[in-house]
Amino acid sequence: MATVNVKINGVEYAVPQGSTVLEAARIANIDIPTLCYLKDINEIGACRLCLVEVKGARGLVTACVYPVNEGMEIFTNTPRVQASRKMNLQLILSNHEKKCLSCIRSTNCELQKLCRDYGVDEGYIKGTVNEYKIDDSSVSIIRDNNKCILCRRCVGACNNQGVGVIGANNRGFDTEISCAFGQDLASTSCINCGQCIVSCPVGALYERDDTDKIFDAIADPTKHVLICTAPSVRAQIGECFGYAPGTDCEGKMVAALRRLGFDGVFDMNFTADLTILEEANEFLSRVKNGGALPMITSCSPGWIKFCEHYYPDFVDNLSTCKSPQQMFGAIAKTYYAEKMGWDPKDIVFVSAIPCTAKKFEIGRDGQSAAGVPDVDFAVTTREVGRMIEKAGIKFRDLADEDFDDPFNVASGAGVIFGATGGVMEAALRTAAEVIEGKPLEKVEFNDVRGVEGVKLASYKIGDINLNVAVASGSGNAKKILDAVRAGELDVQFIEVMACPGGCVNGGGQPIQPASVRNSIDLAATRAAILYKADEQKDIRKSHESSAVKKIYDEYFGEPNSHKAHEILHTHYVKRGLYNNK
Amino acid sequence: MIKTLADLNAAREAYAPTIGLRVGNLDAKEGKIRKHILICGGTGCTSSGSLTIREKLEQVLDARGIADEVKVITTGCFGLCALGPIMIVYPDSTFYSRITPADIEEIVDSHIIGGTPVERFEFHEQTGDHHAVAGLNDMTFYKKQHRVALHNCGVIDPENVNDYIARDGYQALGKVLTSMTREEVVQTILDSGLRGRGGAGFPTGLKWKFAMGSTGKKYVCCNADEGDPGAFMDRSVLEGDPHSVLEAMAIAGYAIGSDQGYIYVRAEYPIAIHRLKIAIDQAHNEGLLGENIFGTDFSFDVQLRFGAGAFVCGEETALMTSIEGKRGEPRPRPPFPAVKGLFGKPTILNNVETYANIAQIILKGADWFASMGTEKSKGTKVFAIGGKIVNTGLVEIPMGTTLREVIEEIGGGIPNGKKFKAAQTGGPSGGCIPASLIDTPIDYDNLLAIGSMMGSGGLIVMDEDNCMVDIAKFFLDFTVDESCGKCTPCRVGTKRLLEILDKIISGNGELEDIDRMEELCKYIQSASLCGLGQTAPNPVVSTLRYFKDEYIAHIVDKKCPAGVCKKLLNYTIDKEKCIGCGKCAKNCPADAIIKTDYVAPGHKLPSLTIDAAKCVKCGACMSGCKFDAISKQ
Amino acid sequence: MKKKLTTVNFKGTKEQEEKLIAVIDKYAGVRGAMMPILQEAQEIYGYLPIEVQTIIAERTGVALEEIYGIVSFYAQFKLNPDGQIAVAVCLGTACYVKGSGDIVEEFSRLLDIPVGSTSADGKYSLEATRCIGACGLAPVLTVNGEVYGRLTKADVPTILAKYKD
């Protein structure tokens, strides 16, 4: 790689050509503060916090977008630079609702940290403060513009998702991030993915908090409160307690949940395996019987809503399988309830998920196998973290524990659901063995792994030539579906995860500041845990899971049976874009 | 259809007689025509009714049976907008001002038929004690001017390409396409010393040179989104000489290697847009735009895009973002437009007045252009003079002309015997120049040095009745309103600055506010994303620099010395003058006027007085009083 | 600058919609066509309410929010229809130093509506504009496009009287 020589605060470095000043400083182990910059998502140079001095430059230089050149001398921390940053923060604070003590982002707020670092006087600049009504119309996402600092990272994230329901409106001091014509979020084609939330540096965007209701349920002696955790939660929850991204905390997580008082702590990997059985068989039957192809996965509720709004003509292509979360809830309130002799109405089923869209999914039609909602509460990894913290549980000190029976057997295929390409790989493992009728020589399908937004692969399985596509990030799904619609892409099976990188980068995951997101690939780092767990499993294929075999034997008979359809499958609606009021 | 340079030359010869009478070529023969009557069709004169004057004139000429002897031409702006509607008769050079349709019959009968100009409708110039009719050529307003960018304005019919061709139009394009290399064109512009006329004065040739170095699709853009309040030179060029801009853009296209131009023009300029559309069509029909111009392999096309009322779109990256069909927000540079501009392609952007100089530089040479002006500011500059000045209008002067010459001579001084206090140049990005600096020669660097800037060339004159704090607030109001809201310093910083000014104007200022304003100004200037923000504090900085005493009067004495800031004013009724008629009480929206017990000698009714607590200081009482009994201080 | 949403019911006709669709189709494939489409749409309807912007969003494939972001950014675009009597006072520098600030206030007082709004009955609208370029006539204003120049505050009632039925 070609490099250029630069001097940063007097020390010489060779940095890759084309680096920005910000990236060069990072190589020198210096964090230049930013608020608006989010690599690949929001590179607009708007917040003006990252200004630095460059020898010979006319004024201060915007580090986040300014490219380095040979011999450049950069000063990141002069009194002039510091004064500029301090005034910048004071101006931001002058139009920011400073309810920091009770703010959901307190101690995890990028603005708060900077204000402390720069010794900001929060009352130094005074003036009119814009007042906004909090938009809590959405079941997933709450927008509080009173705290918004107009960095526009959420807008970049939303556009990146191909959704674009929030944007900058009006101009000047009245600029606000909002929906067209001031509509509330719930009446737009928002897909609830929560990528806006994890992009927000402050407390202007957050998930609807359901934790109090869960504490109430746990305290209610008449209720059986069960929780099941999605594959990727174990890979991130540690970040809520100071672990570095990429630390697997499955055992501590289970232990903590049990200490919170849940009556059962289950592993959603089980229904991930079950999904594969249902989905692989659904696919094979579509191929055989001429059903709608390409078939598209349905685990990601953000993606489902995206498809219903933006590609209603593809709704019939969606797999009718419920998501693993919904399957688990449905089984808990049918099979498990029967087994335990409980009235399904007395079960409170909670899912812990890396996702804000799941909060919407639980309220959809066709998700009530036992006549009551399959899932009562869907809480994000962040909410789970807050519950544990609130309950005073010393997460870091807990000894590892195992999930509860009878669903505690899962294959490696179920684990990798949390990463983009994981569902596809899991399905391929099962489909290949079902079709070919002999064990796979190699279980890894490496072409569908990795964090690229669009992956294409072709396999010959038995006498079937199978072309598959994998999209992560709904914006990338758009590319694939447009190509399919235009007849430019011939694929039979598509995996879509609404969030870039899959669930490991979901909108419900712990929020990492831009300084981390800009320097490491969070999705890849977190996904590595899942692939490692897969590797360490004895069982790597969903159909080999004893728990899955058992439930078919005891309850469903076979995949796609009538009973399986009633309990494990669902239906969709064609929403369109602007008639959804 | 003009396919070669020879075709163009032939056309020039053929059309020369049609403009002869008004350009001093009295031998020119065009049928029976013996007079040219020029009526200003600029926005100013159109607003004051010049179109109805033309209709009436044509009726009368018809009725008198001399329609074939007189050619009536609607032109662009003559510059003296304050005197509109303006009508000039050639070859006599008679200058009629502020005429109405009712005056036309007399002018036709006496002047056109009888040969005697109607003196009472002619312009009377007041210079010192001397008061006399002044013909076009004797007017002080024009004498000191030197028209380069405006050389066709008020001379040709902007809706007739033949007029332009007769005035050497498209000769420069022909010359570059048939006898100059791209490098020679760029070098000529570099050598001329021409600097951008729209803002910071970046050397035009340098811009072209940077863009010339890039490869692939490129664009030539013209900034006609003239947004400085009080500036209208670009509009006047477009209204009066639209082809000069098209020709220059084509030359720029040839120089940098582009085949596509965009003119971004304010939608609020309907006349300019109308004439541009006509000009583009005519240029296409004549083969002067389109494919294979002058038989060469150079092709160039121009499209119009309309600005939609956002001052920030005058900033180059914002303008391009707007042409792309988005919110007109600036983007950080680098990458510079010459590398990555419109639609991500290399782009040059110049403003209208800059382009209006190009053809003449090509024809007359870089040396000719560089011989005008000062060391670092070559050529001429057009200014729109407004405010408290006699000759409101448009003037073009060589760089280096002093402010005094512009205000006292060309502008005719301050009306009503008032005293000159300050001149504001550069619009909201500029600053106020105090009377003590009136002898400053105007050029880019001098204006910067004294805390103002050239900007696009608005020049607003202020007299002793203007409050400088109020003026600073006026400009800041504008910038706050026009800030795009993208970057923090401009979005929040200018708002906070304005709020401090408001506080001072309302009588609540504290001395620390001055320090805080200075600190904020410095920060906004150094940290803003684009030129709008970086220059937004200038009106405050310059008034603080030259008129700090006025700020202090507002803050410490709670007085507005100029008597402008309402909240610091007190209206009082002179009880001796008041006859108690009650008109002021009727006008008062706040019921603040009450009766006293005092009856002044010679009056029948008791005098009135103002309840200061109720008074909203609207001034309705004072403007309605016929007895001069109410005063403010 | 914050634009007020309209409370006036949308009265778009079939013909207007056909015209708008023809405009959108005319610009199909033209880069950066959103501004001209919005400008021509405003010529057709007089303003750009949600109904109009939605047609544009659906036909161009550009998100409604992006369109609204553009419309709410530029002063030219209106979310409210003009009053039957539309007063626009120039607050350009030349006009301002000659007292147009007082004039706009006087209109506001006499019409009893804030600057930048339309009266409830849709009869009057009052706006302060940027320089309209008629500085020679300063201070100037327009009523339904008709220009009035060289004014003082005292002329305001006379002008309004001209438009009273």
Coordinates of C-alpha atoms in Angstrom, one line a residue, chain B residues 13 15 30 99 106 113 118 141 172 204 232 243 247 315 356 377 383 385 431 434 452 471 494 564 568 605 626:
Chain B
E13 CA -21.6 43.4 -41.4
Y15 CA -26.6 43.7 -38.9
E30 CA -31.8 51.0 -42.3
I99 CA -42.0 59.4 -17.7
E106 CA -46.0 65.4 -26.3
I113 CA -41.8 65.0 -35.3
V118 CA -39.4 68.1 -24.2
F141 CA -23.4 59.4 -13.4
A172 CA -14.5 35.6 -29.2
T204 CA -10.8 32.8 -12.7
F232 CA -28.7 43.2 -9.0
H243 CA -25.6 36.2 -25.0
E247 CA -20.7 32.9 -25.3
E315 CA -21.9 29.1 -2.4
A356 CA -19.5 39.0 -19.0
S377 CA -7.5 43.7 -8.9
F383 CA -21.8 47.9 -8.2
I385 CA -25.7 51.4 -5.3
G431 CA -18.9 44.9 6.4
P434 CA -17.0 54.3 8.0
S452 CA -15.4 44.3 4.4
I471 CA -27.8 47.4 10.5
T494 CA -25.2 33.1 14.3
V564 CA -33.9 53.8 15.2
L568 CA -34.8 52.6 23.3
L605 CA -58.6 71.7 24.2
K626 CA -50.2 67.6 11.7

